Coordinates of C-alpha atoms in Angstrom, one line a residue:
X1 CA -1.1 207.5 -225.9
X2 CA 2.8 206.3 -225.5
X3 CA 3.5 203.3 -227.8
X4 CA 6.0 202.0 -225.9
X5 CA 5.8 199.2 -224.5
X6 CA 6.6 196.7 -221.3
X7 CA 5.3 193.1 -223.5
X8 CA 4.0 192.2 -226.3
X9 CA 1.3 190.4 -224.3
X10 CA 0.0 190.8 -220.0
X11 CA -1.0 187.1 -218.6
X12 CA -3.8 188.0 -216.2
X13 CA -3.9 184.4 -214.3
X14 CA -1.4 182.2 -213.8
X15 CA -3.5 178.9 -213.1
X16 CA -2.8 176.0 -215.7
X17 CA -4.7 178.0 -218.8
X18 CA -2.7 181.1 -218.1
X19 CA 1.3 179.7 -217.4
X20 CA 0.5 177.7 -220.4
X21 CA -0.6 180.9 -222.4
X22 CA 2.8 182.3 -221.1
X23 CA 4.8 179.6 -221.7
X24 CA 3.7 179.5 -225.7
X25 CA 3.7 183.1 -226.3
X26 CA 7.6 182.8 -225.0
X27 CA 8.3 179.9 -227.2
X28 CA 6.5 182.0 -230.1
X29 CA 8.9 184.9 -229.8
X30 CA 6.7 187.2 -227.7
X31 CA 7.3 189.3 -224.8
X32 CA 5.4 188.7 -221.4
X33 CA 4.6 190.0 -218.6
X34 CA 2.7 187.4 -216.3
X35 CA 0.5 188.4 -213.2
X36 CA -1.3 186.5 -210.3
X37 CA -2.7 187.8 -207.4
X38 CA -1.3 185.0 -205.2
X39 CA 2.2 184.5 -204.1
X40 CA 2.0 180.7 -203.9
X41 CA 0.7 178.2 -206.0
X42 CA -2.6 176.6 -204.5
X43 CA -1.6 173.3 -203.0
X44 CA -4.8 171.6 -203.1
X45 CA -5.8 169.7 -206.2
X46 CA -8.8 171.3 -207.8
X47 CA -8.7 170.1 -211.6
X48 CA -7.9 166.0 -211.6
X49 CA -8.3 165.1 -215.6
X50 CA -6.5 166.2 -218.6
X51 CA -6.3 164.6 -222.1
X52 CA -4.7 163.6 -225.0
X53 CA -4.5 167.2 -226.7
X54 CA -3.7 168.8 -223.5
X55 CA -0.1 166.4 -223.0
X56 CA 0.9 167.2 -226.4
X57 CA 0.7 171.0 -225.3
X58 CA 2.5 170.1 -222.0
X59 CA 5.1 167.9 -224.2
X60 CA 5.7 170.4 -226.2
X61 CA 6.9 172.9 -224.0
X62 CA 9.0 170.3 -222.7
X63 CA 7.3 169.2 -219.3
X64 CA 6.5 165.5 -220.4
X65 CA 9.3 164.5 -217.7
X66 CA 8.6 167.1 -215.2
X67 CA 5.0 166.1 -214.8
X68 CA 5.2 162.2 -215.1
X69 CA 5.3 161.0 -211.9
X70 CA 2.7 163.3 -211.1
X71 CA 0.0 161.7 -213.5
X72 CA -1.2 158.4 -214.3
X73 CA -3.8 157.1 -217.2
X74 CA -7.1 157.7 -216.6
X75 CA -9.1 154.7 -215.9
X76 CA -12.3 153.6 -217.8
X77 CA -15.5 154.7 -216.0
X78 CA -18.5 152.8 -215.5
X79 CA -22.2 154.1 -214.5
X80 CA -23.8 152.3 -212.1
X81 CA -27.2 152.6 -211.1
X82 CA -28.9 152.0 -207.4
X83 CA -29.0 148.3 -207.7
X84 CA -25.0 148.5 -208.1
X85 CA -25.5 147.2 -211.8
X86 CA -23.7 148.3 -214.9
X87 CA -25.6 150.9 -217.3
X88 CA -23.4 152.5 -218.9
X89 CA -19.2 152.6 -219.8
X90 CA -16.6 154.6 -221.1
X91 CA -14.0 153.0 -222.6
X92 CA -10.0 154.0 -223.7
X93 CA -9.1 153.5 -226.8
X94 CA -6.5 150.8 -227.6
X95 CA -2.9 151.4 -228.4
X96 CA -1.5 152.5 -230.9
X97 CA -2.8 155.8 -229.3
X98 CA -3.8 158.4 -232.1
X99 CA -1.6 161.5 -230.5
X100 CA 0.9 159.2 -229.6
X101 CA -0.2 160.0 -225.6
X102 CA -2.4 158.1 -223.5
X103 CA -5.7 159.1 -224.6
X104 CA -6.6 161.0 -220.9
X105 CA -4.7 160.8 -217.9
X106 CA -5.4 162.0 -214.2
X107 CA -2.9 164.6 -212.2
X108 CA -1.9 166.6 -209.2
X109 CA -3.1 170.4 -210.8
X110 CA 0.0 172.0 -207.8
X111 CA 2.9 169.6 -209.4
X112 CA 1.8 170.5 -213.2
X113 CA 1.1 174.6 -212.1
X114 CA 4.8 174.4 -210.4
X115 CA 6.4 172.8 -213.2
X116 CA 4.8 175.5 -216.0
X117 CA 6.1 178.1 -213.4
X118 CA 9.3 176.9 -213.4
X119 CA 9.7 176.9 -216.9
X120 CA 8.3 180.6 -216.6
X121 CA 10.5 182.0 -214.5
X122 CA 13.6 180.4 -215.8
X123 CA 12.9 182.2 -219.7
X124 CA 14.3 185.0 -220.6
X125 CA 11.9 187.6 -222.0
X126 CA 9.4 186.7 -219.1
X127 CA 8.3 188.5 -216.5
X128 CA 6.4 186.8 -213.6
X129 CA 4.8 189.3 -211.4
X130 CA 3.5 187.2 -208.3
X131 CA 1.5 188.8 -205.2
X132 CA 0.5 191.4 -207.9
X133 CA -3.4 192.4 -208.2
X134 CA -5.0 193.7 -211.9
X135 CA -7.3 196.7 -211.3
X136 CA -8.1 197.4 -214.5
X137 CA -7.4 197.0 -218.1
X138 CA -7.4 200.2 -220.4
X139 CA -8.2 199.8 -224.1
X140 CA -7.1 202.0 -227.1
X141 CA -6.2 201.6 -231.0
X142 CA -2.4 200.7 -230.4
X143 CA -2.6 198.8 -227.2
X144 CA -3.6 198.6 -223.3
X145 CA -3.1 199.7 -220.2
X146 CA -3.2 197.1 -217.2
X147 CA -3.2 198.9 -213.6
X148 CA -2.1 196.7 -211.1
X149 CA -1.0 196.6 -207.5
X150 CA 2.1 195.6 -206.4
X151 CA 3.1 193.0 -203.5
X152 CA 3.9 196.1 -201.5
X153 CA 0.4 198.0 -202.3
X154 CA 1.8 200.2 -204.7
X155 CA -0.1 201.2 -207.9
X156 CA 1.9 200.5 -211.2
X157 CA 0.7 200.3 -215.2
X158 CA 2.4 198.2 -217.8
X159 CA 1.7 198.8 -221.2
X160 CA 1.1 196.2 -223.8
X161 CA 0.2 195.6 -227.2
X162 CA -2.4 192.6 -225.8
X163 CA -4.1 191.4 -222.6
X164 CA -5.1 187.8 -222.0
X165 CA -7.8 187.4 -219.1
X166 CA -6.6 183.9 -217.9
X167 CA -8.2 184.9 -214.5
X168 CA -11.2 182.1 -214.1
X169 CA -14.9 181.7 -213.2
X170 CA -15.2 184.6 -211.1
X171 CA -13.3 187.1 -213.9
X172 CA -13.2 190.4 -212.6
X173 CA -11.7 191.6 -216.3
X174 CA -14.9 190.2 -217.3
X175 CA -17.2 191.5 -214.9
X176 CA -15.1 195.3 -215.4
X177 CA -15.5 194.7 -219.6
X178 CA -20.0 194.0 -218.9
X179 CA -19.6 190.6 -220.8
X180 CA -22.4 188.5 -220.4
X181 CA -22.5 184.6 -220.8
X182 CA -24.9 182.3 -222.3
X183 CA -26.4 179.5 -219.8
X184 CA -26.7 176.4 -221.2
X185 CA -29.0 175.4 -217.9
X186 CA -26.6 173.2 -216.2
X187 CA -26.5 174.4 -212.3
X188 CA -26.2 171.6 -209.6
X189 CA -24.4 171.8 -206.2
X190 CA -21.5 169.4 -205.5
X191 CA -19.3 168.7 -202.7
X192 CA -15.6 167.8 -203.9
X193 CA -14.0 165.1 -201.8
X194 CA -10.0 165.0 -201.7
X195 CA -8.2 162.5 -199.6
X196 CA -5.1 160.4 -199.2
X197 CA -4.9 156.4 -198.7
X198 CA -3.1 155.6 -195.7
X199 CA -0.6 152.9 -196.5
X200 CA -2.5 149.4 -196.8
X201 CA -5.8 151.5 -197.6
X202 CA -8.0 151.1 -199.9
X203 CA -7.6 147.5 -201.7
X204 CA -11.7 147.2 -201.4
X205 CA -12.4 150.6 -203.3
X206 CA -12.9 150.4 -207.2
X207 CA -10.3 149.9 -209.6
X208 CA -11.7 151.6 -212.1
X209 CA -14.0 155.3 -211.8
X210 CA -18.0 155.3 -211.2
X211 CA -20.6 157.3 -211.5
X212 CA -22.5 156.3 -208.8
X213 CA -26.4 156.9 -210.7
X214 CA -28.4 156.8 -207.3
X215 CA -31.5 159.0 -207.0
X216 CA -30.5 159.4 -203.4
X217 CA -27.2 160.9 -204.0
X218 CA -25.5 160.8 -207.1
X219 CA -21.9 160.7 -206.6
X220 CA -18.3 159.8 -208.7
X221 CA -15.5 158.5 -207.5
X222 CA -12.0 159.0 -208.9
X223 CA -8.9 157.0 -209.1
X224 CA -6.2 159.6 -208.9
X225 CA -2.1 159.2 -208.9
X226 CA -0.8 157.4 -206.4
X227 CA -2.5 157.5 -203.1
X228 CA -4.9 160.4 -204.3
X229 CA -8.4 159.7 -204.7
X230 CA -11.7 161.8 -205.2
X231 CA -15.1 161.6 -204.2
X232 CA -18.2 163.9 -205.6
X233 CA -21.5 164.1 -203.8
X234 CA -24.4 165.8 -204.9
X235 CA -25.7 168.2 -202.3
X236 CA -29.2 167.4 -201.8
X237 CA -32.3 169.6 -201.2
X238 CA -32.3 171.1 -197.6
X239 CA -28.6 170.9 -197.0
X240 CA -26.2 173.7 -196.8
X241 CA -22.8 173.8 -198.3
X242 CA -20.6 174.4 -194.9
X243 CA -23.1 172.1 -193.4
X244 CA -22.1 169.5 -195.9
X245 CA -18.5 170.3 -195.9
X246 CA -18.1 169.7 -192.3
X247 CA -15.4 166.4 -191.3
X248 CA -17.9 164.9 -189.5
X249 CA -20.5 164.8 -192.2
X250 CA -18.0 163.9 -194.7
X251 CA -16.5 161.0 -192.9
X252 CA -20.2 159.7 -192.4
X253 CA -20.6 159.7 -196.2
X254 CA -17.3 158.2 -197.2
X255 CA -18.3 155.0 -194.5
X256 CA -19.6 153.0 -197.4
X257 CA -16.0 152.8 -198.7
X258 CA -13.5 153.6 -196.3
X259 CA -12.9 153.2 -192.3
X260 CA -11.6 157.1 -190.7
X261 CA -8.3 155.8 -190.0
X262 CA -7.8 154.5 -193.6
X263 CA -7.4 158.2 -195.1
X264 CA -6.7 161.8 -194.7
X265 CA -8.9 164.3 -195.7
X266 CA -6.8 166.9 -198.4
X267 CA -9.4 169.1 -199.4
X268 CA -13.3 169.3 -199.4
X269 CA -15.0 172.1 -201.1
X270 CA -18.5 173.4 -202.3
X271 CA -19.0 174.0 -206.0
X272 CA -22.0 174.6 -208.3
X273 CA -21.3 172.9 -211.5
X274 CA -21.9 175.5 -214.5
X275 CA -22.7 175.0 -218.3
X276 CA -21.7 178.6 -219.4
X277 CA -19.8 180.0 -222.4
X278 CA -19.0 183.6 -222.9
X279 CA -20.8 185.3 -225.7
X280 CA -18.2 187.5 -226.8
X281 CA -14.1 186.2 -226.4
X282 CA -12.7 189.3 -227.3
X283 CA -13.2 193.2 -226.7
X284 CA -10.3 195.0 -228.9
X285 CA -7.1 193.9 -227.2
X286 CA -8.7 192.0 -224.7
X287 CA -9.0 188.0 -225.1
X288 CA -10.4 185.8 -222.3
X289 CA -9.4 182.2 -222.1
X290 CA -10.0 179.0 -219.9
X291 CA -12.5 179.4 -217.0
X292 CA -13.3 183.4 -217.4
X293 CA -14.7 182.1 -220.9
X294 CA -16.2 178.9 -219.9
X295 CA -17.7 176.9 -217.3
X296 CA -18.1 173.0 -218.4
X297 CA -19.4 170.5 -215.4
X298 CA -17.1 168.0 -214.9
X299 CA -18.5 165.1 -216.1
X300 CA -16.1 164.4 -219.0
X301 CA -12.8 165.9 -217.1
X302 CA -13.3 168.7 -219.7
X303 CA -13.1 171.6 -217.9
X304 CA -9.2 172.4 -218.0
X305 CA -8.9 170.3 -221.1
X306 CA -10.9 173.6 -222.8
X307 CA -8.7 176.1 -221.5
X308 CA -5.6 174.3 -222.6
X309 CA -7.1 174.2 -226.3
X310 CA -7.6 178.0 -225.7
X311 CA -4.6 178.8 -225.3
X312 CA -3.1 176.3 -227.7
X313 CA -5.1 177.9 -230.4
X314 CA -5.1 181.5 -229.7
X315 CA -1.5 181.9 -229.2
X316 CA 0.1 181.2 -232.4
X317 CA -3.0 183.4 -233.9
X318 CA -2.1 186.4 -231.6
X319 CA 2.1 185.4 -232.5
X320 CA 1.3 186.1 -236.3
X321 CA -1.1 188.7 -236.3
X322 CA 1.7 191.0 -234.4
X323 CA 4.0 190.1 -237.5
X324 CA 1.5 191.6 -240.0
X325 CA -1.3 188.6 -240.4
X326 CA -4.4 190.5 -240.8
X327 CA -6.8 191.3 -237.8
X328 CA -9.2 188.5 -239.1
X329 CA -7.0 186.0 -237.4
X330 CA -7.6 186.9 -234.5
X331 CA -11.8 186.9 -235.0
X332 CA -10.9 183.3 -235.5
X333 CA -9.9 182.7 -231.7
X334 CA -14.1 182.4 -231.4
X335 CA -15.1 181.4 -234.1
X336 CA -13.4 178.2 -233.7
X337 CA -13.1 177.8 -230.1
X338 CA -17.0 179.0 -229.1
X339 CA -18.9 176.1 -231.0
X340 CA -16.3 173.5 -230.0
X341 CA -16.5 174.5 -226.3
X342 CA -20.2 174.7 -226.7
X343 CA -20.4 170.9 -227.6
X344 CA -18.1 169.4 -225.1
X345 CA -20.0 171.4 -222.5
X346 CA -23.4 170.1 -223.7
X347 CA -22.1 166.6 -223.8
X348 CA -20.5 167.2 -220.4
X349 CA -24.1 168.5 -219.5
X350 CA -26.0 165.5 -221.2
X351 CA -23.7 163.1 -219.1
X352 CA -24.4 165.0 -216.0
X353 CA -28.2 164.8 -216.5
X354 CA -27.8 161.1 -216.4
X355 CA -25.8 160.6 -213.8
X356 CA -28.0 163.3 -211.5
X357 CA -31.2 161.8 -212.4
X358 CA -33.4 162.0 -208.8
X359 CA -36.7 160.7 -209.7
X360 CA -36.8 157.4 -209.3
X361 CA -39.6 156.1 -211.7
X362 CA -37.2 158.1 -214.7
X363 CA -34.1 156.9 -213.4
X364 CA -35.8 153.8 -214.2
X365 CA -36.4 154.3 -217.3
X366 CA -33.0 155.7 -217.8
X367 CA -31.7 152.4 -217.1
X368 CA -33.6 150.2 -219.0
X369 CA -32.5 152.4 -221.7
X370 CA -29.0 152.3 -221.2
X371 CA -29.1 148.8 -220.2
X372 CA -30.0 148.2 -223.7
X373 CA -27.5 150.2 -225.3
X374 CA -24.7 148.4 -223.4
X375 CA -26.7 145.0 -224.3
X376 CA -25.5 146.3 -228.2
X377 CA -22.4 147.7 -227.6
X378 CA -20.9 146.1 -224.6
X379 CA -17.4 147.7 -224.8
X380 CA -19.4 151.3 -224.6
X381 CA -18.3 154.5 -225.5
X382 CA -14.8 155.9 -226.1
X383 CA -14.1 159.5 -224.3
X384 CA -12.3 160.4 -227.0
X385 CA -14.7 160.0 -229.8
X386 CA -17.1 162.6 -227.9
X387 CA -14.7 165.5 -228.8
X388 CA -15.3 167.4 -231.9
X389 CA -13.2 169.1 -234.8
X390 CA -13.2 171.9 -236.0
X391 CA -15.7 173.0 -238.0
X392 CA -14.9 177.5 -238.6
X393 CA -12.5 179.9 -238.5
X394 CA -8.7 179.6 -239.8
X395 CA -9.3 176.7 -242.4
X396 CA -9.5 175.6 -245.6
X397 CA -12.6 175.9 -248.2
X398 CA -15.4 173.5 -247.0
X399 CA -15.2 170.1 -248.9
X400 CA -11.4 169.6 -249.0
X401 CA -11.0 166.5 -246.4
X402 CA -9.7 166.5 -242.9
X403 CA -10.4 170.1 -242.6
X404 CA -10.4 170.6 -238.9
X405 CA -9.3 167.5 -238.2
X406 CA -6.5 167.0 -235.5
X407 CA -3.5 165.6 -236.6
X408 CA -2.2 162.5 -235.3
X409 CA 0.8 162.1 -233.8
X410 CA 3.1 158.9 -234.5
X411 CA 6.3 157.6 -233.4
X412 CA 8.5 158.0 -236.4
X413 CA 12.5 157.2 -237.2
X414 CA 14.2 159.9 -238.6
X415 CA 16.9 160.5 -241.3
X416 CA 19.6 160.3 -238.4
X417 CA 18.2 157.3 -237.2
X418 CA 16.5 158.8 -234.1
X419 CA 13.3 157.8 -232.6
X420 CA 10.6 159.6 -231.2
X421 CA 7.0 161.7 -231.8
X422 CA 6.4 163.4 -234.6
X423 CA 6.0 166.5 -232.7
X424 CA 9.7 166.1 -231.2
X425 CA 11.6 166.8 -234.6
X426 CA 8.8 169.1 -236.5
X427 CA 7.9 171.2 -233.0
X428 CA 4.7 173.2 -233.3
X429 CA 4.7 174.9 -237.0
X430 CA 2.7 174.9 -239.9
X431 CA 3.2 171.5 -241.3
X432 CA 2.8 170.3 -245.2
X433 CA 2.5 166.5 -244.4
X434 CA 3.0 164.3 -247.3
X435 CA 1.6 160.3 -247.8
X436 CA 5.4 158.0 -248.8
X437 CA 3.0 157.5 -252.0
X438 CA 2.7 161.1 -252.5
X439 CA 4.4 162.9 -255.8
X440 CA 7.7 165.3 -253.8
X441 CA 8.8 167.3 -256.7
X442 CA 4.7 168.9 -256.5
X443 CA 5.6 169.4 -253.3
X444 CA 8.6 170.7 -253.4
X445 CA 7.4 173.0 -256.4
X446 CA 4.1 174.1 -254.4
X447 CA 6.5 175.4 -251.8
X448 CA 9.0 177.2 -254.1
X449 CA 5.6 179.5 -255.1
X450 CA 4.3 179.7 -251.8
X451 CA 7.9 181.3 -251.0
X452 CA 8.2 183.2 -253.7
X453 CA 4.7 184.8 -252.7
X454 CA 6.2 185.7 -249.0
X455 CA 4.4 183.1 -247.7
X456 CA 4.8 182.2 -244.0
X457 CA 7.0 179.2 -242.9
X458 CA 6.1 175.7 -243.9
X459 CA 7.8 172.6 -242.9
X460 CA 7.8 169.5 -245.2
X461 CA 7.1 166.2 -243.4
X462 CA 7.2 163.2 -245.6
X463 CA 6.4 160.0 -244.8
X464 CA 8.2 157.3 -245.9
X465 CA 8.5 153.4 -246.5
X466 CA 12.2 152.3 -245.8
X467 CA 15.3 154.0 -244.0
X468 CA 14.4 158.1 -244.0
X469 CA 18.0 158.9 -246.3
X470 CA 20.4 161.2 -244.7
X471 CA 19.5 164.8 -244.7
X472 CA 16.0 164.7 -245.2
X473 CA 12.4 165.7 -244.1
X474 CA 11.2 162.3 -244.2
X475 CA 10.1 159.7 -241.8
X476 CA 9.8 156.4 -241.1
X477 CA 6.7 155.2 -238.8
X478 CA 6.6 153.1 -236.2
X479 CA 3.6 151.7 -236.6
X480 CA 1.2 153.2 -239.4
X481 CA -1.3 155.7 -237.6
X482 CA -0.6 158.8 -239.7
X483 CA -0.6 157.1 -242.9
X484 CA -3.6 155.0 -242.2
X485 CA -5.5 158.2 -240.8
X486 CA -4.2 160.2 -244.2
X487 CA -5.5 157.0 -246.5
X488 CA -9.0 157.3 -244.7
X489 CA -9.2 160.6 -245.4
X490 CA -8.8 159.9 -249.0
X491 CA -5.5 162.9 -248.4
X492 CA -2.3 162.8 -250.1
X493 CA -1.2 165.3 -248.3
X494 CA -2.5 168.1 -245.3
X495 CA -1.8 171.4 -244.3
X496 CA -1.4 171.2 -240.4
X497 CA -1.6 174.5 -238.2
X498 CA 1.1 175.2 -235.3
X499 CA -2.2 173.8 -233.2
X500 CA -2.1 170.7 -234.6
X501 CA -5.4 171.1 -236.3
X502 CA -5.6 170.5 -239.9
X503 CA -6.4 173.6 -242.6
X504 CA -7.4 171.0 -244.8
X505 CA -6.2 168.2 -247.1
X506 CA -6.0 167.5 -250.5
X507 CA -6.4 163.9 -252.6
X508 CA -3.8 164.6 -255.0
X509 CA -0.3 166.5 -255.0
X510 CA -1.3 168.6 -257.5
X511 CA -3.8 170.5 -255.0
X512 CA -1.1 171.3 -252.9
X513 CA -0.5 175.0 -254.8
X514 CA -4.0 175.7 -253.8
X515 CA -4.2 174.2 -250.7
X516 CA -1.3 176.8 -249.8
X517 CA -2.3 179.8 -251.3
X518 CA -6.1 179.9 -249.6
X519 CA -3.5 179.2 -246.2
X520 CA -1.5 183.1 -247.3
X521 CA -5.2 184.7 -248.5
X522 CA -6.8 183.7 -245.0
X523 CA -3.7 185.0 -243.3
X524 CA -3.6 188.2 -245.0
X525 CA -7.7 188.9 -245.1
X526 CA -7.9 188.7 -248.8
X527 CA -9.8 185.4 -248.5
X528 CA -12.1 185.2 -245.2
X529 CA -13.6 181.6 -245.8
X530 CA -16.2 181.2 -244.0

């Protein structure tokens, strides 16, 4: 078998997960070739919330701009039962916002695919292959074979050292590689309701969402940019999906909110909403991300937000382990991304189970329950606080603090008097954040040895109280999120990954040395953690 090669990496897929995939393995160094059977982008909107974690990615590849007018904050949702009463909220949490982004936000999936496409096709090093159809993937020790078809029917093969199957729910890479995934008993059908106000429209509908919790047909509704809103309606027993998805029907059930003439109809499709997650990520060369990995209903807007974090995490794994970090790295991918995606799709499946809840003598008792809860905690629950850490995989020994933690992102002033987020003058590296109280010549000493061992590339980031001096890796905050998240943590200073996710943290200066070298052991195999 040659080893020559076309890319470092194939990009099976080029929905969200995948162009963002692309875009980071371009900004890591790495050669790609990117393929999608389509031609055009999909103008309908499919996916309509993204959050916190997933803007940083999309910020740090430069798209912040590109994709503002195209999203809005997501509003707070409130549950309402068949009586029209509230049982249930969930809140957003108060500025100053913890990544430095509004905690979720709503969007128009073809404006954020066309402006990751854009940013594709103008890198070098990049090769977007539109119109172009994967047959099949070939495995072996140094690398793999994709077969595809071209726009004009003709059969070609690209060799590369790595293939990511970005190529959703449907997967054929995964259904050709006999992967099986594990049901987590979630599967409901839904009809998807997409529709434009007409001018002057609208003014009676909610202002915020709601989870309509009706025995006779649980339903959501959606605030979405602009003039874009979204309905979901539960198919009920006895109805058929193009029976359900017919104008006619679907005018009769949006009646109890709009007139006809006070909208057009932009899309209307049949799903089933899945809890499923792949029981194996990765067959030798082969990784599968987003949607051919995982299903997650949609009841926290989680279900992109998981493929974005797959590719956020995987490619700076994939990036070192073809500059000589050891195999183990890339084990990690699963080990860290399975459980987390297994919780946010169970708590995505807990909240669908009471919003679909049909009987009526337990819907009920569902809402005397709840009714109590919000009786305790009026303000309710924040979305954010439902989404885990990390808890294996590429991070420190268990005990140090903030280990899998995400890092906060504040607005900062730097040395030159500039003023922006964190992740604007440090970009996406591995990160030695220091506390303005912590001791700098450790520090500095710590990474003298971790150089000296051929350790990979660390940035200093130190906090500080006053004016950052000229020439320096220290900054100022805005207001005090990263230091006040560092003093709860009991940290002096942390060892962030190019993810953002902390290896872990250590109370005093002098644990810095350490801290480093179980970073280079992990790294090189010599220390698998656990």
């Amino acid at each position: 078998m040659s080893d020559e090669f076309d890319a470092d990496v194939v990009v099976v897929g080029l929905g969200p997960v995948g162009a963002t995939a692309a875009n980071l393995a371009h900004d890591l160094g790495l050669s790609v070739v990117a393929c999608d059977r389509a031609v055009e982008i999909e103008p309908r909107p499919r996916a309509i919330g993204f959050d916190q974690e997933a803007m940083r990615v999309f910020a740090g590849l430069g798209l912040a701009d590109a994709i503002a007018d195209h999203t809005m904050p997501y509003r707070p949702s409130e549950y309402r039962n068949a009586d029209g009463r509230v049982i249930k909220r969930i809140g957003v949490a108060p500025p100053p916002h913890l990544l430095g982004w509004e905690p979720n936000y709503v969007f128009d999936q073809p404006q954020l695919e066309a402006a990751l496409r854009r940013r594709l096709e103008q890198a070098d090093g990049v090769d977007v292959r539109l119109g172009t159809e994967v047959t099949d993937v070939r495995l072996d020790d140094v690398g793999a074979t994709v077969d595809v078809v071209d726009p004009a029917g003709r059969p070609r093969a690209v060799r590369a050292r790595y293939v990511l199957a970005c190529d959703g729910g449907a997967s054929p890479a995964r259904r050709r590689a006999g992967l099986r995934m594990e049901d987590l008993e979630f599967d409901q059908p839904w009809l998807v309701v997409d529709l434009r106000l007409r001018p002057g429209a609208g003014a009676a509908l909610p202002r915020t969402n709601v989870q309509y919790c009706e025995p006779a047909r649980p339903s959501t509704f959606v605030v979405g940019p602009g003039d874009h809103r979204r309905w979901e309606f539960m198919i009920n027993p006895g109805e058929r999906p193009e029976d359900v998805a017919d104008p006619d029907f679907i005018r009769r059930l949006l009646a109890r909110w709009l007139a006809p003439g006070e909208y057009d109809l932009w899309r209307a499709s049949t799903y089933r909403f899945h809890a499923l997650v792949l029981k194996q990520w990765r067959v030798g060369r082969l990784l599968f991300l987003g949607d051919a990995a995982h299903m997650t209903p949609p009841f926290l807007a989680q279900g992109m937000c998981q493929g974005i974090r797959d590719a956020s995490n995987l490619m700076w794994k994939l990036a070192l382990h073809l500059r000589g970090a050891d195999d183990s790295l890339l084990d990690a991918y699963q080990r860290e991304r399975a459980p987390h995606v297994r919780q946010v799709t169970l708590t995505a499946k807990e909240f669908g189970h009471v919003i679909c809840e049909r009987d009526e003598a337990a819907a009920a008792e569902r809402d005397a329950k709840l009714l109590a809860e919000l009786a305790a905690a009026p303000e309710g629950t924040v979305r954010q606080s439902l989404i885990p850490g990390l808890r294996a995989g590429f991070l420190a020994p268990e005990g140090l603090p903030a280990r899998g933690d995400i890092l906060p992102q504040p607005s900062v002033t730097d040395s030159r008097g500039g003023t922006g987020l964190l992740d604007e003058f440090t970009g996406s590296t591995f990160r030695l954040v220091l506390r303005h109280d912590a001791d700098p010549s450790a520090a500095a000493s710590a990474l003298r040895a971790h150089e000296a061992e051929g350790g990979f590339p660390v940035r200093l980031v130190r906090l500080v109280d006053g004016a950052p001096p000229a020439g320096t890796q220290e900054y100022r905050e805005e207001e005090r999120v990263l230091d006040a998240w560092l003093r709860h943590r009991s940290c002096e200073a942390v060892l962030a990954r190019p993810d953002h996710y902390v290896f872990g943290g250590v109370g005093s200066s002098d644990g810095i040395g350490e801290l480093l070298a179980s970073a280079r052991g992990r790294l090189r195999g010599t220390d698998r953690g656990r």
